[in-house]
XYZ file of C-alpha atoms in Angstrom:
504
model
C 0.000 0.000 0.000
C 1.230 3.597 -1.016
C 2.546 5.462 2.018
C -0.280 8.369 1.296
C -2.814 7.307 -0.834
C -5.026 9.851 -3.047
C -8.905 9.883 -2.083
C -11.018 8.291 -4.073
C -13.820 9.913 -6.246
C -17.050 10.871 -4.394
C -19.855 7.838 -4.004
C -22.379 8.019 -7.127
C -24.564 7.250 -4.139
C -25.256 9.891 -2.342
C -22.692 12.817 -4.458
C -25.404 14.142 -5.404
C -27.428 14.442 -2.046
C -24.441 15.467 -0.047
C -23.654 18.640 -2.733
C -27.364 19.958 -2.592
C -27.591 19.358 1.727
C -24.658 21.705 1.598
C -22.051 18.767 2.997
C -19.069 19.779 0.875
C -16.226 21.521 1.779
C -15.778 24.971 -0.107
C -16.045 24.375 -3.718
C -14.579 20.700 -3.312
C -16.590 17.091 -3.487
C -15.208 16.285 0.114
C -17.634 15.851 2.619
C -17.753 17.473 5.756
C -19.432 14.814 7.830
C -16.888 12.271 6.591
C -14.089 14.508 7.828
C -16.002 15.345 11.070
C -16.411 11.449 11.346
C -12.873 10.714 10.913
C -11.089 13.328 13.115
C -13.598 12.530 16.177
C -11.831 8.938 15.341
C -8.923 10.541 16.009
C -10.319 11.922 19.272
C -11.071 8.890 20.635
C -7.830 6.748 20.093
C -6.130 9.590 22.563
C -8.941 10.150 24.833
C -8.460 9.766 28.622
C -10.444 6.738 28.860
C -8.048 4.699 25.766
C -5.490 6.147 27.265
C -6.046 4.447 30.757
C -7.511 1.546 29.640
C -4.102 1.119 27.476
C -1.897 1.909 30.662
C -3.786 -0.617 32.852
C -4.501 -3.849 30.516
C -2.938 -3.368 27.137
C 0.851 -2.288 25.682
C 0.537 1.110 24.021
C -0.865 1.333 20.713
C 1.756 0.834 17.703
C -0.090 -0.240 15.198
C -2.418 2.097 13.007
C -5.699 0.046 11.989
C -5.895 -0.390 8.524
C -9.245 1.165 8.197
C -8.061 4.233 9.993
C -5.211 4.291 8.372
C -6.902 4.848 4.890
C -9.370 7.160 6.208
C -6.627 9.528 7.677
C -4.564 9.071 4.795
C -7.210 10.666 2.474
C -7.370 13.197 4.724
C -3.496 13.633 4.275
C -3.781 13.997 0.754
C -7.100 16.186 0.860
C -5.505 18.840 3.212
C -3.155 19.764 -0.211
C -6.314 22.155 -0.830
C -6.453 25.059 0.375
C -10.312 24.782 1.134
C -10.239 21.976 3.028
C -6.899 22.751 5.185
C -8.790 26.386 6.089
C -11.939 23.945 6.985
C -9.802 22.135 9.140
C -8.123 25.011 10.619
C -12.121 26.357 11.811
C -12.572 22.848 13.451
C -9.571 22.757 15.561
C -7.975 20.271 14.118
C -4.453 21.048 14.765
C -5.357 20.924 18.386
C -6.853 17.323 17.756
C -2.869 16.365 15.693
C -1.255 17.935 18.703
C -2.802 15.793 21.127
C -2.310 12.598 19.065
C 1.149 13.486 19.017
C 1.217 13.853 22.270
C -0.460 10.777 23.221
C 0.320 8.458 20.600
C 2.534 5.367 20.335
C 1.830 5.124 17.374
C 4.838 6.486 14.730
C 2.589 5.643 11.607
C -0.234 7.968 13.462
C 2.469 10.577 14.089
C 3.767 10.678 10.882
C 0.177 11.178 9.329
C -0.429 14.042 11.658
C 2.546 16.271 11.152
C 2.378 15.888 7.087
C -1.272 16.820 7.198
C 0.032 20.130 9.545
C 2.846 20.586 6.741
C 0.647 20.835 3.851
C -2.119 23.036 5.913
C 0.990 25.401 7.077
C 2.130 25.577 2.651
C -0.823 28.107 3.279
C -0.008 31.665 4.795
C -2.466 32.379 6.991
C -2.762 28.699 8.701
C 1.017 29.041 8.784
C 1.194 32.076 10.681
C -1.538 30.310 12.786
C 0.071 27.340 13.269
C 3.741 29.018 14.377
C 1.505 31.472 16.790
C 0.472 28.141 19.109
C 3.529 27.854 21.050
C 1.820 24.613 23.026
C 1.569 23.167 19.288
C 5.069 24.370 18.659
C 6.911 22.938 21.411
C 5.201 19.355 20.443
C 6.693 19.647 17.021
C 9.943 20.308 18.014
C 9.772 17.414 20.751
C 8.791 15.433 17.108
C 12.287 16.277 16.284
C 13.629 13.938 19.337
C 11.491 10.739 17.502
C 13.354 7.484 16.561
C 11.375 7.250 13.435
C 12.484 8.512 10.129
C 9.510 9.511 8.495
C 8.545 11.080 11.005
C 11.159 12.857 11.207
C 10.800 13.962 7.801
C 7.490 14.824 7.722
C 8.416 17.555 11.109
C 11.410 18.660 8.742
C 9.567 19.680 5.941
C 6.759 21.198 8.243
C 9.399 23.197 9.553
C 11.520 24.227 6.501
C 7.758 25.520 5.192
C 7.439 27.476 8.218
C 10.944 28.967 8.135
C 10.546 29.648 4.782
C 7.680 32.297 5.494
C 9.261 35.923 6.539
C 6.494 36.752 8.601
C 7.091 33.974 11.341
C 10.018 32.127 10.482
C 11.888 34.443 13.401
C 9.515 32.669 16.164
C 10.783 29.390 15.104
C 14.284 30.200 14.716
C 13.924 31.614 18.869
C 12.609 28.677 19.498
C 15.641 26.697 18.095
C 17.357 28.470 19.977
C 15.671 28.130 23.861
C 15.884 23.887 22.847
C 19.794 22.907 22.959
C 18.625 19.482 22.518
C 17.828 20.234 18.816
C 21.175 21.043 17.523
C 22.189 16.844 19.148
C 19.404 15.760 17.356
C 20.165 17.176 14.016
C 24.073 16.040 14.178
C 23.292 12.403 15.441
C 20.362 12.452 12.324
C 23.078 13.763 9.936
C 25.968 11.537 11.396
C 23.985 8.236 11.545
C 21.250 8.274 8.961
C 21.143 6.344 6.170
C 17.626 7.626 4.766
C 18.775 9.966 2.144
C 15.431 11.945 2.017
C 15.587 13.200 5.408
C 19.237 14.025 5.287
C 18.537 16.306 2.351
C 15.448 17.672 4.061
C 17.028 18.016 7.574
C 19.830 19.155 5.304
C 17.664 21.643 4.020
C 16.189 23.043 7.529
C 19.965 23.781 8.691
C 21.069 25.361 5.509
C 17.821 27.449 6.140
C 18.494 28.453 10.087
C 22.319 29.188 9.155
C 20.807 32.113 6.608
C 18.525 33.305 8.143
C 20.245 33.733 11.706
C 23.990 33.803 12.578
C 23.880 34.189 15.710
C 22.447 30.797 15.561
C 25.294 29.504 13.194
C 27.731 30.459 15.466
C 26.294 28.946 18.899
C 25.928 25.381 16.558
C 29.785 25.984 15.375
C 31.114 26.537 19.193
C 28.676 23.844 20.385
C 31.512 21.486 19.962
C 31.939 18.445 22.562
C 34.622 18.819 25.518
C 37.469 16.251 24.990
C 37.813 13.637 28.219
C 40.269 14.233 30.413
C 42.658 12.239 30.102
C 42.486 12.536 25.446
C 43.091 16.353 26.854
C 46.104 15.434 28.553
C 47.155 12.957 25.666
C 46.969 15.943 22.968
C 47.066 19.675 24.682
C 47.876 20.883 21.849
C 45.206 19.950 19.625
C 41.897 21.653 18.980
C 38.583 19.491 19.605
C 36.497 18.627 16.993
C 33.681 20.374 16.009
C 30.741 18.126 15.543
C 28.861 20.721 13.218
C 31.440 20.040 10.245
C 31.925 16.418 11.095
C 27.969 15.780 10.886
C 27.924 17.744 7.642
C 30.442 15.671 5.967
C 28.983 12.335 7.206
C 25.476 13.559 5.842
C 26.697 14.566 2.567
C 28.986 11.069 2.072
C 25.417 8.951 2.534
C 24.177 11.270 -0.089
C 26.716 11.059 -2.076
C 26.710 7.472 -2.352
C 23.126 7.792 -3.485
C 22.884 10.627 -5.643
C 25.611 13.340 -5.919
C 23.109 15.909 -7.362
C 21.447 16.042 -4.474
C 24.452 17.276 -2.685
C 23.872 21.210 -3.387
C 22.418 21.740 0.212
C 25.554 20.429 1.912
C 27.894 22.270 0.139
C 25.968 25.494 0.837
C 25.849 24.724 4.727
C 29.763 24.178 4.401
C 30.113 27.557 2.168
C 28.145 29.447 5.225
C 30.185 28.492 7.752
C 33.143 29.601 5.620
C 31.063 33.214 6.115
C 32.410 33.572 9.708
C 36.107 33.446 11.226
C 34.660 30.482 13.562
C 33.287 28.272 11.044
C 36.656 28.409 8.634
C 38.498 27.613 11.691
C 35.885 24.785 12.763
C 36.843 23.323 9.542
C 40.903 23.532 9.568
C 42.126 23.359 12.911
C 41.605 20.045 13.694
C 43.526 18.314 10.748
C 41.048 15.113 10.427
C 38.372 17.658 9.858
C 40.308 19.845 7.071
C 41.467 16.644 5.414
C 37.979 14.933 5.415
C 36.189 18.169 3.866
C 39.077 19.138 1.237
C 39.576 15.371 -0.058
C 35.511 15.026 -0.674
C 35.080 18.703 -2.188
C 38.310 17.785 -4.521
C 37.355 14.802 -5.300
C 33.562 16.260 -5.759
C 35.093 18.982 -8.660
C 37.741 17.080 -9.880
C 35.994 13.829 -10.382
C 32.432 14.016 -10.134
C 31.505 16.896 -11.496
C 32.044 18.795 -15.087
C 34.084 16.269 -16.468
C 35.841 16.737 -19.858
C 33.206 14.291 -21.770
C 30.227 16.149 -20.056
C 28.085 18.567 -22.193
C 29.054 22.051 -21.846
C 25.297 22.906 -20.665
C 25.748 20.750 -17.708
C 27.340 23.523 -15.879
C 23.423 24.828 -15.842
C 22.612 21.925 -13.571
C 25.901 22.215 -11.538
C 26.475 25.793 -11.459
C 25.501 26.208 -7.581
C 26.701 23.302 -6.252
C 30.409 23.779 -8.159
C 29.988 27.432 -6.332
C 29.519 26.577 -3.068
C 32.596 23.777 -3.516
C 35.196 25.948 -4.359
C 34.129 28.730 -2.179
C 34.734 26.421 0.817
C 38.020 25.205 -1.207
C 38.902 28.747 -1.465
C 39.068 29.321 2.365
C 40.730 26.154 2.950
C 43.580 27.119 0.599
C 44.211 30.521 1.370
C 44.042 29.629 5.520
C 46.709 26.736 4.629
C 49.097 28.529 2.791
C 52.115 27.094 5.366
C 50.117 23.930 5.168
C 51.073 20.973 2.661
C 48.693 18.514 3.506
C 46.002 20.384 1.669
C 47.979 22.317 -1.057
C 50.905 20.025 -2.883
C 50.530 17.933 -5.769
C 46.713 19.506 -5.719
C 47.560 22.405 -7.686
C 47.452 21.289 -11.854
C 43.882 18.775 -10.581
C 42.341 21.725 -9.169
C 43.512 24.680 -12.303
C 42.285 21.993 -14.710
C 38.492 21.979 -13.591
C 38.838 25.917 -12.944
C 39.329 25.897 -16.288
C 36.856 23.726 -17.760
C 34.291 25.429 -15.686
C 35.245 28.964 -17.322
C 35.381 27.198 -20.851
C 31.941 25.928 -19.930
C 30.382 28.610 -19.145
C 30.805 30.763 -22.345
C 28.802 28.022 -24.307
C 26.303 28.214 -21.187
C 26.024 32.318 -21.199
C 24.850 32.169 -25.133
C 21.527 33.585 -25.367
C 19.068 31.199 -26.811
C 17.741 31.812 -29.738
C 13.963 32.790 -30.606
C 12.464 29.508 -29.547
C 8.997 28.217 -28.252
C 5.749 29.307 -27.880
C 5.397 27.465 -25.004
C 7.250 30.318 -22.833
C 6.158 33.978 -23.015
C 9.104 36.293 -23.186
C 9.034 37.461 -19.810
C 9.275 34.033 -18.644
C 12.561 33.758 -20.772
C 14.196 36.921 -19.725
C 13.536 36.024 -15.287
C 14.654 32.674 -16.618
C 17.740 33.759 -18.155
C 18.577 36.635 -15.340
C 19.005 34.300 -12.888
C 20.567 32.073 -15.034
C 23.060 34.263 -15.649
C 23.824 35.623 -12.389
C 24.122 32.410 -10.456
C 26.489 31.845 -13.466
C 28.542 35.290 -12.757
C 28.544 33.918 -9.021
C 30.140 30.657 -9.857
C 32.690 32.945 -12.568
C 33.910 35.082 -9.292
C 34.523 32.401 -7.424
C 36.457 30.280 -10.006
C 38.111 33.504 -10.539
C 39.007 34.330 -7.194
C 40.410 30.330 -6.283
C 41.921 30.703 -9.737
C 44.406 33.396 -8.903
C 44.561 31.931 -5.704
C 46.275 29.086 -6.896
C 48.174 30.817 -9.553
C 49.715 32.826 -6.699
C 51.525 29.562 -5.471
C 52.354 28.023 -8.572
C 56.391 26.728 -8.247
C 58.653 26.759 -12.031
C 58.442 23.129 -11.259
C 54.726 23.012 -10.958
C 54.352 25.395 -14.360
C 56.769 22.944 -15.993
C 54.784 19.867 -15.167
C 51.530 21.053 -16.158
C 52.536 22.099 -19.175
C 54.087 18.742 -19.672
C 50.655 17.256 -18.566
C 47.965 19.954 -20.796
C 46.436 21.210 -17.773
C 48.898 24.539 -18.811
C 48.533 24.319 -22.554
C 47.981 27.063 -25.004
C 44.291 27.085 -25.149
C 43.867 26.814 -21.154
C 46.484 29.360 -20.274
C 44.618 31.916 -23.004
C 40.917 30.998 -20.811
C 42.684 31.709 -17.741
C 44.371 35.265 -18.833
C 40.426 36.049 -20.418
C 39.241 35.451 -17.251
C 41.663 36.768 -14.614
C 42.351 39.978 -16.510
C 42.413 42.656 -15.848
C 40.731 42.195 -12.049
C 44.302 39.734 -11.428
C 46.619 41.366 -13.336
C 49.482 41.106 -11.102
C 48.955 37.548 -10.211
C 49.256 36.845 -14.237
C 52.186 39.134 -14.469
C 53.585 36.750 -11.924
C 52.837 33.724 -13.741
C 54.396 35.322 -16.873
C 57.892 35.989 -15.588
C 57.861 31.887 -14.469
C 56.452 31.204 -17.671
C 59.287 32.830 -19.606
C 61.674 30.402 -17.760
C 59.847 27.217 -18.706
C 58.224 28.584 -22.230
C 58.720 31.333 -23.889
C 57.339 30.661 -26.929
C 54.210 30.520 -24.973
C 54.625 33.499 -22.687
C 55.496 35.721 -25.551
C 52.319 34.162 -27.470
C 50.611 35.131 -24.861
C 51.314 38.420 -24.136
C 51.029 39.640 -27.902
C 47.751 38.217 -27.667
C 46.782 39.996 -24.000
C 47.098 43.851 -24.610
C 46.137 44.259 -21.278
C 49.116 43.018 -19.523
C 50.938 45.839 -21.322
C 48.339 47.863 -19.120
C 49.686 46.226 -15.872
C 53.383 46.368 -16.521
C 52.934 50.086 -17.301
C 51.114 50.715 -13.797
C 53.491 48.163 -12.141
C 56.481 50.489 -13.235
C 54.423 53.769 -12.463
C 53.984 54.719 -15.446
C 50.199 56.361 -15.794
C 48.290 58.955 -18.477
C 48.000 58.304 -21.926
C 51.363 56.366 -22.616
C 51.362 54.597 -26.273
C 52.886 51.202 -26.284
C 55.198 50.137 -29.142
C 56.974 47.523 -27.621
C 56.092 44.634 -24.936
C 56.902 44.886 -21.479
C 59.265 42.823 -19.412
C 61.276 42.108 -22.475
C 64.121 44.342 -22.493
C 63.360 47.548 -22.867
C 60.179 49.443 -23.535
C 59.343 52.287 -25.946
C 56.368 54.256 -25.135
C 55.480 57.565 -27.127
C 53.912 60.087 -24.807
C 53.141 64.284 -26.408
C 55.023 63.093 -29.857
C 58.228 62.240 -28.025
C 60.203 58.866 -27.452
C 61.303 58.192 -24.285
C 63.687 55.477 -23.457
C 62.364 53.471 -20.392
C-alpha cells in the first residue's frame, strides 16, 4: 500500500445528495461529515479513557488500523487544498494532531499528523496560525527527538515551510534556539542516517536556520563536545572537533553514495560556515576535519563533477553546487598557505576543472535563440537573469580560487603542467580572459615563471593579451596616456607620450 494514498472519487450514491444538503467543503466534493467522522476517530484513540484503559490492561498502541489508516490518509492527501486545510483550521484540528502526538505510540499515526500540519501550514495564513500556538510548537519540536524517520521527515519539511515564510520564520528560529537538545538531534540524524530523504530535508532546515540567523550559526559551530580528560592530557595541543562540520560531511557522504546531485544543500551549509572566522576555523584546525572536507570537495570537482566528456550545458545543472565547492576550497587554501597537507601535488587537478568550468560557461552564457511558444518572453528573460547571475557567481569564485592558486604556482609546478595539458595554449589563453584585468598582477607573476619554462608561450601570450601591457605600465608607475610600441618585461620598452620617445 502507497505510504499516502489519493482519495477516491465521491460515491455516485449519495454525491449528489451530499452537494445539494450543503455537505461539501468549499467548492470541493469532500464531505464534511466524513471529515467530522474521521477526526472525532482521532479523538477517541487519545482520549483519557483509551489512554487508561491502554496503561492498565494493554501495551501502548503501535499499530495504526488499517481502516483508519486509509481514512486519515485521504485526509493527508485532501488537506493539499487550500479549502479543506482552512476547513480544518475552523474545526480545531491542529489541536486534535497535537494531542495525538502527544499521546500516541503510534509512529505511523504521528507521521500522518505532522504531514497533514505541513501541507495546511504551505498556506499563509494557517502558517502564521500554526507558528503562533507555542503549546503546538513545542510538540513539534519534541517530534524532532522521535526514533522514526519519516517522522522525522514529515516535522522537517513542516518546519523548513514554516521557516521559509518571513512573517514567522523568526519565532521558530527563537525557538531553536531556547531547545539545545535540537542542535544533538540534528548532528546524530546527519551523522547516523542512512535515509537519504531526510538528510537532504534536515539538510535543508539547517542550511535554512544558518541564513537566516547567525547568531544561531555560530552557537551550533562553538557547540563542539569537551574532549575527556585524560584525550586532553594525551593531545594539549590539539583543537577538539567540532561536531557541526563532522555531521555535515557524514550527511553529505550517505548522499553522495546515493545521488551526488542532491548534494547542493551540503555544500551550501559548508560555504556558510566559511562566512564567519569560527566556522573556517571549525573546519581547519583540527587536521582530520580539514582533510575529510578538502579530499571530498576535490574529489567532488575534480571527479564528479564537469568532467571533460560532459556537455558544456551541464554547468546549468551544476552551477551552484560547483559554487559553493570551491568557495569552501577557497578558504581552505588561502588559511593553509604554510600547510602541505592540503595544497601540494593539488595544484594542476584543481587549475584543470577551474578551467573547464570557465570554458563551460561561455557556451552556457549564449543567449538562446527565438524559440517556443510554449514560454512567453518574460518568462525567458527572469529565466535567463538568474541564469546568468548564479552563473557570474560561480565565474567570481572560479576567478578568485583561480588566482589563488596561480599565486603559489612553483617553475616546477608550471613545468609539469605544461608537460601534462592542464597549462597548454588554449587553457592558459581561458585563464588570462578570465583573470584579466581584475588579477593582473597575479598573471604578471605567472608570466615571468612562464618565460623560464616557455617562452614561446609566454610571448604568445602576451602579444595576444594587450592588457598586460596595461599592468606592466602601472606596475612600473607609469600612468596617463602612454602609447605602447613595444612589450613589457622584455628588455626595454618604448612608449610615445606628447610626440616624443622616451627610453624606459
Amino acid at each position: 500500500m502507497d505510504r499516502n494514498p489519493s482519495p477516491p472519487p465521491p460515491s455516485e450514491d449519495n454525491g449528489e445528495d451530499a452537494v445539494a444538503g450543503g455537505d461539501c467543503i468549499g467548492s470541493t466534493v469532500y464531505s464534511k461529515h466524513w471529515l467530522f467522522g474521521v477526526l472525532s476517530g482521532l479523538i477517541q484513540i487519545v482520549s483519557p479513557e483509551n489512554a487508561k484503559s491502554g496503561s492498565e490492561d494493554e501495551e501502548p498502541q503501535v499499530e495504526l488500523d488499517e481502516e483508519v489508516e486509509n481514512e486519515i490518509c485521504r485526509v493527508w492527501d485532501m488537506s493539499m487544498d487550500e479549502d479543506v486545510a482552512l476547513f480544518l483550521q475552523e474545526f480545531k484540528a491542529p489541536d486534535i494532531f497535537m494531542g495525538v502526538l502527544a499521546k500516541s505510540k503510534c509512529p505511523r499515526l504521528r507521521e500522518i499528523c505532522v504531514g497533514i500540519l505541513g501541507n495546511m501550514a504551505c498556506f499563509q495564513e494557517i502558517c502564521v496560525s500554526i507558528s503562533n500556538d507555542k503549546n503546538l510548537g513545542e510538540v513539534l519540536l519534541h517530534c524532532l527527538y522521535d526514533s522514526d524517520p519519516p517522522t522525522l521527515l514529515e516535522t522537517s519539511r513542516l518546519l523548513l515551510t514554516c521557516l521559509s515564510q518571513t512573517e514567522v520564520a523568526s519565532v521558530w528560529v527563537e525557538r531553536i534556539r531556547e531547545h539545545p537538545a535540537i542542535y544533538d538531534s540534528i548532528c546524530f540524524i546527519m551523522s547516523s542516517s542512512t535515509n537519504v530523504d531526510l538528510l537532504v530535508k534536515v539538510g535543508e532546515v539547517v542550511d535554512k536556520l544558518f541564513d537566516l540567523d547567525e547568531k544561531l550559526m555560530l552557537e551550533w559551530i562553538r557547540n563542539a563536545p569537551a574532549q575527556p580528560v585524560d584525550q586532553a592530557q594525551e593531545n594539549s595541543e590539539e583543537q577538539p572537533a567540532f561536531r557541526i562540520v563532522s555531521c555535515v560531511l557524514e550527511a553529505a557522504k550517505q548522499i553522495r553514495s546515493e545521488n551526488p546531485e542532491w548534494l547542493d544543500v551540503y555544500m551550501h551549509i559548508l560555504q556558510l560556515l566559511t562566512t564567519v572566522d569560527d566556522g573556517i576555523q571549525a573546519i581547519v584546525q583540527c587536521p582530520d576535519t580539514r582533510k575529510d572536507t578538502w579530499n571530498l570537495l576535490f574529489d567532488l570537482v575534480c571527479h564528479e563533477f564537469c568532467q571533460s566528456d560532459d556537455p558544456p550545458i551541464i554547468l546549468q545543472e551544476q552551477k551552484t553546487v560547483l559554487a559553493s565547492a570551491f568557495s569552501v576550497l577557497s578558504s581552505i587554501y588561502a588559511s593553509q598557505a604554510e600547510q602541505e597537507d592540503v595544497r601540494v601535488g593539488k595544484e594542476l587537478p584543481l587549475i584543470e576543472s577551474l578551467i573547464r568550468v570557465l570554458q563551460n560557461m561561455e557556451h552556457c552564457q549564449k543567449k538562446p535563440e527565438n524559440s517556443t511558444a510554449s514560454n512567453t518572453e518574460e518568462t525567458k528573460k527572469i529565466d535567463l537573469t538568474q541564469d546568468d547571475f548564479h552563473l557570474k557567481i560561480l565565474k567570481d569564485i572560479s576567478c578568485e580560487f583561480l588566482s589563488s592558486i596561480f599565486q603559489t604556482l612553483t617553475k616546477e609546478t608550471v613545468a609539469q603542467g605544461l608537460k601534462e595539458g592542464q597549462l597548454s595554449k588554449q587553457k592558459c589563453s581561458c585563464v588570462f580572459q578570465n583573470l584579466l584585468p581584475l588579477y593582473g598582477p597575479v598573471v604578471e607573476d605567472f608570466i615571468k615563471i612562464l618565460h623560464e619554462v616557455d617562452k614561446v608561450l609566454a610571448d604568445y601570450l602576451e602579444e595576444n593579451f594587450p592588457s598586460l601591457k596595461e599592468v606592466a605600465l602601472s606596475a612600473c608607475g607609469f600612468k596617463g596616456n602612454w602609447i605602447i610600441l613595444q612589450k613589457p618585461f622584455r628588455g626595454t620598452c618604448q612608449v610615445l607620450r606628447n610626440h616624443e620617445l622616451a627610453l624606459l
